[in-house]
């Protein structure tokens, strides 16, 4: 039962990281006003500084896991996420951005540590379900923030109080994690020698590059939904409503993704055709002037955005010779590269909107970039073939 408790704590911590990030994005106008800041491109820094921190934090995650062990490493992640609440005490906009930097570092560590914990504690049959649940952690926090931030602001009276509330909740989870967690071998077994596989070895494997490049455009489009879209007028319906519909449908897509990954052995077709459908529905969402069409397209875009996530996360775990140590490096590179490219795209979208004087161009740019999943899926290996072969061998043995 301990593995389920640890899973709940990790999921909850990352969901609250997401809620803190997204609520900060929603509160950007109030935060900028309190510091005397303005400008569309300047507003993107509230999110961009988090993604920059995630680039650095993701790369450091593997080394910290080896040095500190799983228990201390994830505790550090939780402390950094909670430190995002210190932004409520900031006297300048720069101080607020520093608190976002700490928040981003904590989130960067936390998301990388999902993979080795799942690989260690859960069987191959259980992983698609757990991977799918973990893939929904950010979406859960995102939806929580979208639905509650305005109410919390009205109830608590200031954006500072909202930020502090999330920090306190994360610290409570940290105490439970420290009392429950334990360290485990990163080499795939207690009797196996320590594995010499770090970033130097990971960089040499092309797969570790193609996987994040496939995802980066989808990540940019997703973050744009809550970081840029609420700042854009001209959609058929309120952009905040589009965001909520898209993200809620993404939760349904996650459930469907779990079912598809468990029942369908191949991974690439799921990634490829979901990615293609995402581009079409997202384009319809931002260009339609009919509210019903926009809502329907938003729901379908959100569904297609999260349908492939379980397969995307499960694919590396099915590759030959994968261990907790190796998977940590793979996902350290995955999230670092994904957020690195996304940061550049996000700031570029802000500059594009400022230069053209048409904020909607940022939305069109985000939709176009979401095609990355479809394009780069042609460069990824098909891990599902191994699953089919193993199932056939098991059937022959049983006969």
CSV table of C-alpha atoms in Angstrom, one decimal:
chain,number,residue,atom,x,y,z
A,1,UNK,CA,0.0,0.0,0.0
A,2,UNK,CA,3.0,2.3,0.5
A,3,UNK,CA,3.5,2.7,-3.2
A,4,UNK,CA,-0.1,4.1,-3.6
A,5,UNK,CA,0.5,6.6,-0.8
A,6,UNK,CA,3.7,7.8,-2.4
A,7,UNK,CA,1.9,8.1,-5.7
A,8,UNK,CA,-0.9,10.2,-4.1
A,9,UNK,CA,1.7,12.5,-2.5
A,10,UNK,CA,3.7,13.0,-5.6
A,11,UNK,CA,0.6,13.6,-7.7
A,12,UNK,CA,-0.8,16.1,-5.3
A,13,UNK,CA,2.5,18.0,-4.9
A,14,UNK,CA,2.8,18.4,-8.7
A,15,UNK,CA,-0.9,19.3,-9.0
A,16,UNK,CA,-0.4,22.1,-6.5
A,17,UNK,CA,2.7,23.2,-8.3
A,18,UNK,CA,0.6,23.6,-11.4
A,19,UNK,CA,-2.2,25.4,-9.5
A,20,UNK,CA,0.3,27.8,-8.1
A,21,UNK,CA,1.8,28.4,-11.6
A,22,UNK,CA,-1.6,28.9,-13.3
A,23,UNK,CA,-3.1,31.0,-10.6
A,24,UNK,CA,-0.1,33.3,-10.9
A,25,UNK,CA,-0.7,33.5,-14.6
A,26,UNK,CA,-4.4,34.3,-14.0
A,27,UNK,CA,-3.5,37.0,-11.5
A,28,UNK,CA,-0.8,38.5,-13.8
A,29,UNK,CA,-2.8,41.8,-14.3
A,30,UNK,CA,-3.1,42.4,-10.6
A,31,UNK,CA,0.5,41.3,-9.9
A,32,UNK,CA,1.8,43.6,-12.7
A,33,UNK,CA,-0.3,46.5,-11.4
A,34,UNK,CA,1.0,46.1,-7.8
A,35,UNK,CA,4.5,46.4,-9.1
A,36,UNK,CA,3.9,49.1,-11.7
A,37,UNK,CA,4.7,46.8,-14.6
A,38,UNK,CA,2.9,46.6,-18.0
A,39,UNK,CA,3.3,45.1,-21.5
A,40,UNK,CA,2.3,41.8,-23.1
A,41,UNK,CA,5.8,40.5,-23.6
A,42,UNK,CA,6.7,41.5,-20.0
A,43,UNK,CA,3.6,39.6,-18.8
A,44,UNK,CA,5.0,36.4,-20.3
A,45,UNK,CA,8.0,36.4,-17.9
A,46,UNK,CA,5.8,35.2,-15.0
A,47,UNK,CA,5.5,31.9,-16.9
A,48,UNK,CA,8.8,32.1,-18.8
A,49,UNK,CA,10.9,32.3,-15.6
A,50,UNK,CA,9.3,29.1,-14.4
A,51,UNK,CA,10.1,27.3,-17.7
A,52,UNK,CA,13.7,28.6,-17.6
A,53,UNK,CA,14.0,27.2,-14.0
A,54,UNK,CA,12.5,23.9,-15.3
A,55,UNK,CA,15.2,23.7,-17.9
A,56,UNK,CA,18.0,23.9,-15.3
A,57,UNK,CA,16.1,21.9,-12.7
A,58,UNK,CA,15.3,19.0,-15.1
A,59,UNK,CA,19.0,18.7,-16.0
A,60,UNK,CA,20.0,18.7,-12.4
A,61,UNK,CA,17.3,16.2,-11.3
A,62,UNK,CA,19.3,13.0,-12.2
A,63,UNK,CA,22.4,14.1,-10.4
A,64,UNK,CA,20.4,15.1,-7.3
A,65,UNK,CA,18.6,11.8,-7.2
A,66,UNK,CA,21.9,9.9,-7.2
A,67,UNK,CA,23.4,12.2,-4.6
A,68,UNK,CA,20.4,12.5,-2.3
A,69,UNK,CA,18.3,9.5,-2.9
A,70,UNK,CA,14.6,9.5,-3.8
A,71,UNK,CA,13.4,10.5,-0.3
A,72,UNK,CA,15.5,13.6,0.1
A,73,UNK,CA,15.4,14.6,-3.6
A,74,UNK,CA,11.7,14.8,-3.7
A,75,UNK,CA,11.6,16.6,-0.4
A,76,UNK,CA,13.9,19.2,-1.9
A,77,UNK,CA,11.4,19.5,-4.8
A,78,UNK,CA,8.5,20.1,-2.4
A,79,UNK,CA,10.4,22.7,-0.4
A,80,UNK,CA,11.2,24.6,-3.6
A,81,UNK,CA,7.6,24.5,-4.8
A,82,UNK,CA,6.5,25.9,-1.5
A,83,UNK,CA,9.1,28.6,-1.7
A,84,UNK,CA,7.0,30.0,-4.6
A,85,UNK,CA,4.8,31.5,-1.8
A,86,UNK,CA,7.6,33.8,-0.8
A,87,UNK,CA,6.6,35.9,-3.8
A,88,UNK,CA,3.8,37.3,-1.7
A,89,UNK,CA,6.5,39.1,0.3
A,90,UNK,CA,8.4,40.5,-2.7
A,91,UNK,CA,8.9,44.2,-2.9
A,92,UNK,CA,9.7,44.3,-6.6
A,93,UNK,CA,8.6,42.5,-9.7
A,94,UNK,CA,12.1,41.0,-9.8
A,95,UNK,CA,11.6,39.6,-6.4
A,96,UNK,CA,8.3,38.0,-7.6
A,97,UNK,CA,10.1,36.5,-10.5
A,98,UNK,CA,12.7,35.0,-8.2
A,99,UNK,CA,9.9,33.2,-6.3
A,100,UNK,CA,8.6,31.9,-9.6
A,101,UNK,CA,12.2,30.7,-10.3
A,102,UNK,CA,12.1,28.6,-7.0
A,103,UNK,CA,8.7,27.3,-7.9
A,104,UNK,CA,9.9,26.2,-11.3
A,105,UNK,CA,12.9,24.5,-9.9
A,106,UNK,CA,10.8,22.5,-7.6
A,107,UNK,CA,8.4,21.5,-10.3
A,108,UNK,CA,11.2,20.5,-12.6
A,109,UNK,CA,12.6,18.1,-10.0
A,110,UNK,CA,9.2,16.7,-9.1
A,111,UNK,CA,8.1,15.8,-12.6
A,112,UNK,CA,11.4,14.0,-13.4
A,113,UNK,CA,11.0,11.8,-10.3
A,114,UNK,CA,7.7,10.5,-11.3
A,115,UNK,CA,9.4,8.1,-13.8
A,116,UNK,CA,11.9,6.3,-11.6
A,117,UNK,CA,9.3,5.9,-8.8
A,118,UNK,CA,6.8,4.4,-11.2
A,119,UNK,CA,9.4,2.1,-12.8
A,120,UNK,CA,10.6,0.9,-9.3
A,121,UNK,CA,7.3,0.4,-7.5
A,122,UNK,CA,4.8,-0.6,-10.2
A,123,UNK,CA,4.7,-3.6,-12.6
A,124,UNK,CA,4.6,-3.3,-16.4
A,125,UNK,CA,0.8,-4.0,-16.3
A,126,UNK,CA,0.2,-1.2,-13.7
A,127,UNK,CA,2.4,1.5,-15.4
A,128,UNK,CA,0.0,2.6,-18.1
A,129,UNK,CA,-2.6,3.4,-15.5
A,130,UNK,CA,-0.2,5.2,-13.2
A,131,UNK,CA,1.6,7.0,-16.0
A,132,UNK,CA,-1.8,8.3,-17.3
A,133,UNK,CA,-2.8,9.5,-13.8
A,134,UNK,CA,0.6,11.3,-13.4
A,135,UNK,CA,0.2,12.8,-16.9
A,136,UNK,CA,-3.0,14.4,-15.6
A,137,UNK,CA,-1.4,16.0,-12.5
A,138,UNK,CA,-0.6,19.3,-14.1
A,139,UNK,CA,-4.0,19.4,-15.8
A,140,UNK,CA,-5.7,18.7,-12.4
A,141,UNK,CA,-3.9,21.7,-10.8
A,142,UNK,CA,-4.5,23.8,-13.9
A,143,UNK,CA,-8.2,23.1,-13.8
A,144,UNK,CA,-8.3,23.7,-10.0
A,145,UNK,CA,-6.7,27.1,-10.5
A,146,UNK,CA,-9.0,28.1,-13.4
A,147,UNK,CA,-12.1,27.2,-11.4
A,148,UNK,CA,-11.0,28.6,-8.0
A,149,UNK,CA,-8.5,31.5,-8.4
A,150,UNK,CA,-11.2,34.2,-8.8
A,151,UNK,CA,-13.2,32.9,-5.9
A,152,UNK,CA,-10.1,32.6,-3.7
A,153,UNK,CA,-9.1,36.2,-4.6
A,154,UNK,CA,-12.5,37.4,-3.6
A,155,UNK,CA,-12.5,35.4,-0.4
A,156,UNK,CA,-8.9,36.1,0.7
A,157,UNK,CA,-8.8,39.7,-0.5
A,158,UNK,CA,-5.4,39.8,-2.3
A,159,UNK,CA,-3.3,37.9,-4.8
A,160,UNK,CA,-0.6,37.5,-2.1
A,161,UNK,CA,-2.9,35.5,0.1
A,162,UNK,CA,-3.8,33.1,-2.7
A,163,UNK,CA,-0.1,32.5,-3.4
A,164,UNK,CA,0.6,31.8,0.3
A,165,UNK,CA,-2.3,29.3,0.5
A,166,UNK,CA,-0.8,27.1,-2.1
A,167,UNK,CA,2.6,27.2,-0.4
A,168,UNK,CA,1.2,26.1,2.9
A,169,UNK,CA,-0.7,23.2,1.3
A,170,UNK,CA,2.5,22.0,-0.4
A,171,UNK,CA,4.5,22.1,2.8
A,172,UNK,CA,1.9,19.9,4.5
A,173,UNK,CA,2.4,17.3,1.7
A,174,UNK,CA,6.1,17.6,2.2
A,175,UNK,CA,5.8,16.5,5.9
A,176,UNK,CA,3.8,13.4,4.9
A,177,UNK,CA,6.3,12.5,2.1
A,178,UNK,CA,9.2,12.7,4.6
A,179,UNK,CA,7.4,10.4,7.0
A,180,UNK,CA,6.5,7.9,4.3
A,181,UNK,CA,9.2,7.8,1.6
A,182,UNK,CA,12.3,5.7,1.4
A,183,UNK,CA,15.4,5.4,-0.9
A,184,UNK,CA,15.7,2.6,-3.5
A,185,UNK,CA,18.3,1.3,-5.9
A,186,UNK,CA,18.5,3.2,-9.2
A,187,UNK,CA,20.2,0.3,-11.1
A,188,UNK,CA,17.0,-1.8,-11.3
A,189,UNK,CA,17.7,-4.1,-8.3
A,190,UNK,CA,19.4,-4.0,-4.9
A,191,UNK,CA,21.8,-6.7,-6.0
A,192,UNK,CA,22.9,-4.9,-9.2
A,193,UNK,CA,26.0,-2.7,-9.4
A,194,UNK,CA,25.6,1.0,-9.6
A,195,UNK,CA,25.0,2.1,-13.2
A,196,UNK,CA,27.3,4.6,-14.9
A,197,UNK,CA,24.7,6.3,-17.0
A,198,UNK,CA,24.4,10.1,-16.8
A,199,UNK,CA,23.7,13.1,-19.0
A,200,UNK,CA,26.9,12.4,-21.0
A,201,UNK,CA,25.6,9.0,-22.0
A,202,UNK,CA,22.0,10.3,-22.5
A,203,UNK,CA,23.0,13.1,-24.9
A,204,UNK,CA,24.5,10.5,-27.2
A,205,UNK,CA,21.2,8.7,-27.7
A,206,UNK,CA,19.1,10.2,-30.5
A,207,UNK,CA,15.8,9.0,-28.9
A,208,UNK,CA,16.4,11.4,-26.0
A,209,UNK,CA,16.3,14.3,-28.5
A,210,UNK,CA,13.4,13.2,-30.7
A,211,UNK,CA,11.0,12.6,-27.8
A,212,UNK,CA,11.1,16.1,-26.4
A,213,UNK,CA,11.1,17.7,-29.8
A,214,UNK,CA,7.9,15.8,-30.5
A,215,UNK,CA,6.3,17.2,-27.4
A,216,UNK,CA,7.6,20.7,-27.2
A,217,UNK,CA,5.1,22.2,-29.6
A,218,UNK,CA,2.2,20.6,-27.7
A,219,UNK,CA,3.6,21.9,-24.4
A,220,UNK,CA,3.8,25.4,-25.8
A,221,UNK,CA,0.2,25.2,-27.1
A,222,UNK,CA,-0.9,23.9,-23.7
A,223,UNK,CA,0.8,26.6,-21.7
A,224,UNK,CA,-0.4,29.3,-24.1
A,225,UNK,CA,-3.9,28.2,-23.3
A,226,UNK,CA,-3.6,29.5,-19.7
A,227,UNK,CA,-0.7,31.9,-20.0
A,228,UNK,CA,-1.6,33.8,-23.3
A,229,UNK,CA,-5.1,33.0,-24.3
A,230,UNK,CA,-6.7,34.8,-21.2
A,231,UNK,CA,-4.8,38.0,-22.4
A,232,UNK,CA,-6.3,37.8,-25.9
A,233,UNK,CA,-9.6,39.3,-27.0
A,234,UNK,CA,-11.4,38.5,-30.2
A,235,UNK,CA,-12.3,34.8,-29.7
A,236,UNK,CA,-15.9,33.7,-30.3
A,237,UNK,CA,-16.2,33.2,-26.6
A,238,UNK,CA,-14.2,34.3,-23.5
A,239,UNK,CA,-10.7,32.9,-23.8
A,240,UNK,CA,-10.8,31.8,-20.1
A,241,UNK,CA,-13.9,29.7,-20.9
A,242,UNK,CA,-12.1,28.1,-23.9
A,243,UNK,CA,-9.2,27.3,-21.6
A,244,UNK,CA,-11.5,25.7,-19.0
A,245,UNK,CA,-13.3,23.6,-21.6
A,246,UNK,CA,-10.1,22.5,-23.3
A,247,UNK,CA,-8.5,21.5,-20.0
A,248,UNK,CA,-11.6,19.7,-18.7
A,249,UNK,CA,-11.8,17.7,-21.9
A,250,UNK,CA,-8.1,16.9,-21.5
A,251,UNK,CA,-9.0,15.0,-18.3
A,252,UNK,CA,-11.4,12.8,-20.4
A,253,UNK,CA,-8.6,12.4,-23.0
A,254,UNK,CA,-6.3,11.2,-20.2
A,255,UNK,CA,-8.7,8.5,-19.2
A,256,UNK,CA,-9.1,7.5,-22.8
A,257,UNK,CA,-5.4,7.5,-23.2
A,258,UNK,CA,-5.0,5.0,-20.3
A,259,UNK,CA,-7.5,2.7,-21.8
A,260,UNK,CA,-6.0,2.9,-25.3
A,261,UNK,CA,-2.4,2.3,-24.0
A,262,UNK,CA,-3.5,-0.8,-22.0
A,263,UNK,CA,-5.5,-2.3,-24.9
A,264,UNK,CA,-3.6,-1.3,-27.9
A,265,UNK,CA,0.0,-2.5,-28.1
A,266,UNK,CA,1.4,0.1,-30.6
A,267,UNK,CA,2.4,3.6,-29.4
A,268,UNK,CA,3.3,5.6,-32.5
A,269,UNK,CA,-0.1,5.5,-34.2
A,270,UNK,CA,-1.7,7.0,-31.0
A,271,UNK,CA,0.9,9.8,-30.9
A,272,UNK,CA,0.8,10.5,-34.7
A,273,UNK,CA,-3.0,10.7,-35.3
A,274,UNK,CA,-3.8,12.4,-32.0
A,275,UNK,CA,-1.2,15.0,-32.9
A,276,UNK,CA,-2.7,15.6,-36.3
A,277,UNK,CA,-6.2,15.9,-35.0
A,278,UNK,CA,-5.0,18.3,-32.3
A,279,UNK,CA,-3.7,20.8,-34.9
A,280,UNK,CA,-7.0,20.7,-36.8
A,281,UNK,CA,-9.3,21.1,-33.8
A,282,UNK,CA,-7.1,23.8,-32.2
A,283,UNK,CA,-7.1,25.8,-35.4
A,284,UNK,CA,-10.8,25.6,-35.6
A,285,UNK,CA,-11.1,26.7,-31.9
A,286,UNK,CA,-9.1,30.0,-32.4
A,287,UNK,CA,-10.5,30.9,-35.8
A,288,UNK,CA,-14.2,30.1,-35.5
A,289,UNK,CA,-16.6,32.9,-34.8
A,290,UNK,CA,-19.4,30.6,-33.8
A,291,UNK,CA,-19.5,30.0,-30.0
A,292,UNK,CA,-20.8,26.5,-30.3
A,293,UNK,CA,-18.2,25.5,-32.8
A,294,UNK,CA,-15.5,27.1,-30.7
A,295,UNK,CA,-16.5,25.3,-27.6
A,296,UNK,CA,-16.8,22.0,-29.5
A,297,UNK,CA,-13.4,22.4,-31.1
A,298,UNK,CA,-11.8,23.4,-27.7
A,299,UNK,CA,-13.2,20.2,-26.2
A,300,UNK,CA,-11.9,18.0,-29.0
A,301,UNK,CA,-8.5,19.8,-29.0
A,302,UNK,CA,-8.1,19.2,-25.3
A,303,UNK,CA,-9.1,15.6,-25.7
A,304,UNK,CA,-6.6,15.0,-28.5
A,305,UNK,CA,-3.9,16.9,-26.6
A,306,UNK,CA,-4.0,14.5,-23.6
A,307,UNK,CA,-5.1,11.2,-25.3
A,308,UNK,CA,-1.4,10.4,-26.4
A,309,UNK,CA,0.2,11.4,-23.1
A,310,UNK,CA,0.1,8.0,-21.5
A,311,UNK,CA,1.6,6.3,-24.6
A,312,UNK,CA,4.2,9.1,-24.8
A,313,UNK,CA,5.4,8.5,-21.2
A,314,UNK,CA,5.0,4.7,-21.3
A,315,UNK,CA,7.1,4.4,-24.5
A,316,UNK,CA,10.5,5.1,-22.9
A,317,UNK,CA,9.8,2.7,-20.0
A,318,UNK,CA,9.3,-0.1,-22.5
A,319,UNK,CA,12.6,0.3,-24.3
A,320,UNK,CA,15.1,-2.5,-23.7
A,321,UNK,CA,17.4,-2.2,-20.7
A,322,UNK,CA,15.5,0.7,-19.1
A,323,UNK,CA,16.3,1.2,-15.3
A,324,UNK,CA,15.3,3.8,-12.8
A,325,UNK,CA,18.7,5.5,-13.3
A,326,UNK,CA,18.4,5.6,-17.1
A,327,UNK,CA,14.7,6.7,-17.1
A,328,UNK,CA,15.6,9.6,-14.9
A,329,UNK,CA,18.2,10.8,-17.4
A,330,UNK,CA,15.7,10.3,-20.3
A,331,UNK,CA,13.1,12.4,-18.6
A,332,UNK,CA,15.5,14.9,-17.3
A,333,UNK,CA,16.5,15.6,-20.9
A,334,UNK,CA,12.9,15.3,-22.0
A,335,UNK,CA,11.5,18.0,-19.8
A,336,UNK,CA,14.6,20.2,-20.1
A,337,UNK,CA,14.6,20.3,-23.8
A,338,UNK,CA,10.8,20.5,-24.1
A,339,UNK,CA,10.7,23.5,-21.7
A,340,UNK,CA,13.8,25.1,-23.3
A,341,UNK,CA,12.1,25.1,-26.8
A,342,UNK,CA,8.8,26.1,-25.2
A,343,UNK,CA,10.3,29.1,-23.5
A,344,UNK,CA,11.7,30.5,-26.7
A,345,UNK,CA,8.4,29.9,-28.5
A,346,UNK,CA,6.4,31.6,-25.7
A,347,UNK,CA,8.5,34.7,-25.7
A,348,UNK,CA,8.5,34.8,-29.5
A,349,UNK,CA,4.7,34.6,-29.4
A,350,UNK,CA,4.7,37.6,-27.1
A,351,UNK,CA,7.0,39.6,-29.3
A,352,UNK,CA,5.0,38.6,-32.4
A,353,UNK,CA,1.8,40.0,-30.7
A,354,UNK,CA,3.5,43.2,-29.7
A,355,UNK,CA,5.1,43.8,-33.2
A,356,UNK,CA,1.9,43.1,-35.2
A,357,UNK,CA,-0.4,44.7,-32.7
A,358,UNK,CA,-2.7,41.7,-33.0
A,359,UNK,CA,-2.5,39.4,-29.9
A,360,UNK,CA,-4.5,36.8,-31.7
A,361,UNK,CA,-1.4,36.0,-33.8
A,362,UNK,CA,0.2,34.5,-30.7
A,363,UNK,CA,-2.7,32.0,-30.6
A,364,UNK,CA,-2.3,31.1,-34.2
A,365,UNK,CA,1.4,30.6,-33.7
A,366,UNK,CA,0.8,28.3,-30.7
A,367,UNK,CA,-1.6,26.2,-32.7
A,368,UNK,CA,0.9,25.8,-35.6
A,369,UNK,CA,3.6,24.7,-33.3
A,370,UNK,CA,1.4,21.9,-31.9
A,371,UNK,CA,2.1,20.0,-35.1
A,372,UNK,CA,5.5,18.9,-33.6
A,373,UNK,CA,4.0,15.7,-32.2
A,374,UNK,CA,2.8,14.6,-35.6
A,375,UNK,CA,6.0,15.5,-37.4
A,376,UNK,CA,8.6,14.1,-34.9
A,377,UNK,CA,6.6,10.9,-34.3
A,378,UNK,CA,8.1,9.6,-37.5
A,379,UNK,CA,11.5,9.6,-35.9
A,380,UNK,CA,10.6,7.7,-32.7
A,381,UNK,CA,11.0,4.0,-32.2
A,382,UNK,CA,8.0,1.7,-31.7
A,383,UNK,CA,8.3,0.2,-28.3
A,384,UNK,CA,4.9,-1.5,-28.5
A,385,UNK,CA,6.3,-4.2,-30.8
A,386,UNK,CA,8.2,-5.7,-27.8
A,387,UNK,CA,4.9,-5.8,-25.9
A,388,UNK,CA,3.3,-7.8,-28.7
A,389,UNK,CA,6.2,-10.3,-28.8
A,390,UNK,CA,6.1,-10.8,-25.1
A,391,UNK,CA,2.4,-11.5,-25.1
A,392,UNK,CA,2.8,-14.0,-27.9
A,393,UNK,CA,5.6,-15.8,-26.0
A,394,UNK,CA,3.5,-15.8,-22.9
A,395,UNK,CA,0.6,-17.4,-24.8
A,396,UNK,CA,2.8,-20.0,-26.3
A,397,UNK,CA,4.3,-20.9,-22.9
A,398,UNK,CA,0.8,-21.2,-21.4
A,399,UNK,CA,-0.3,-23.5,-24.2
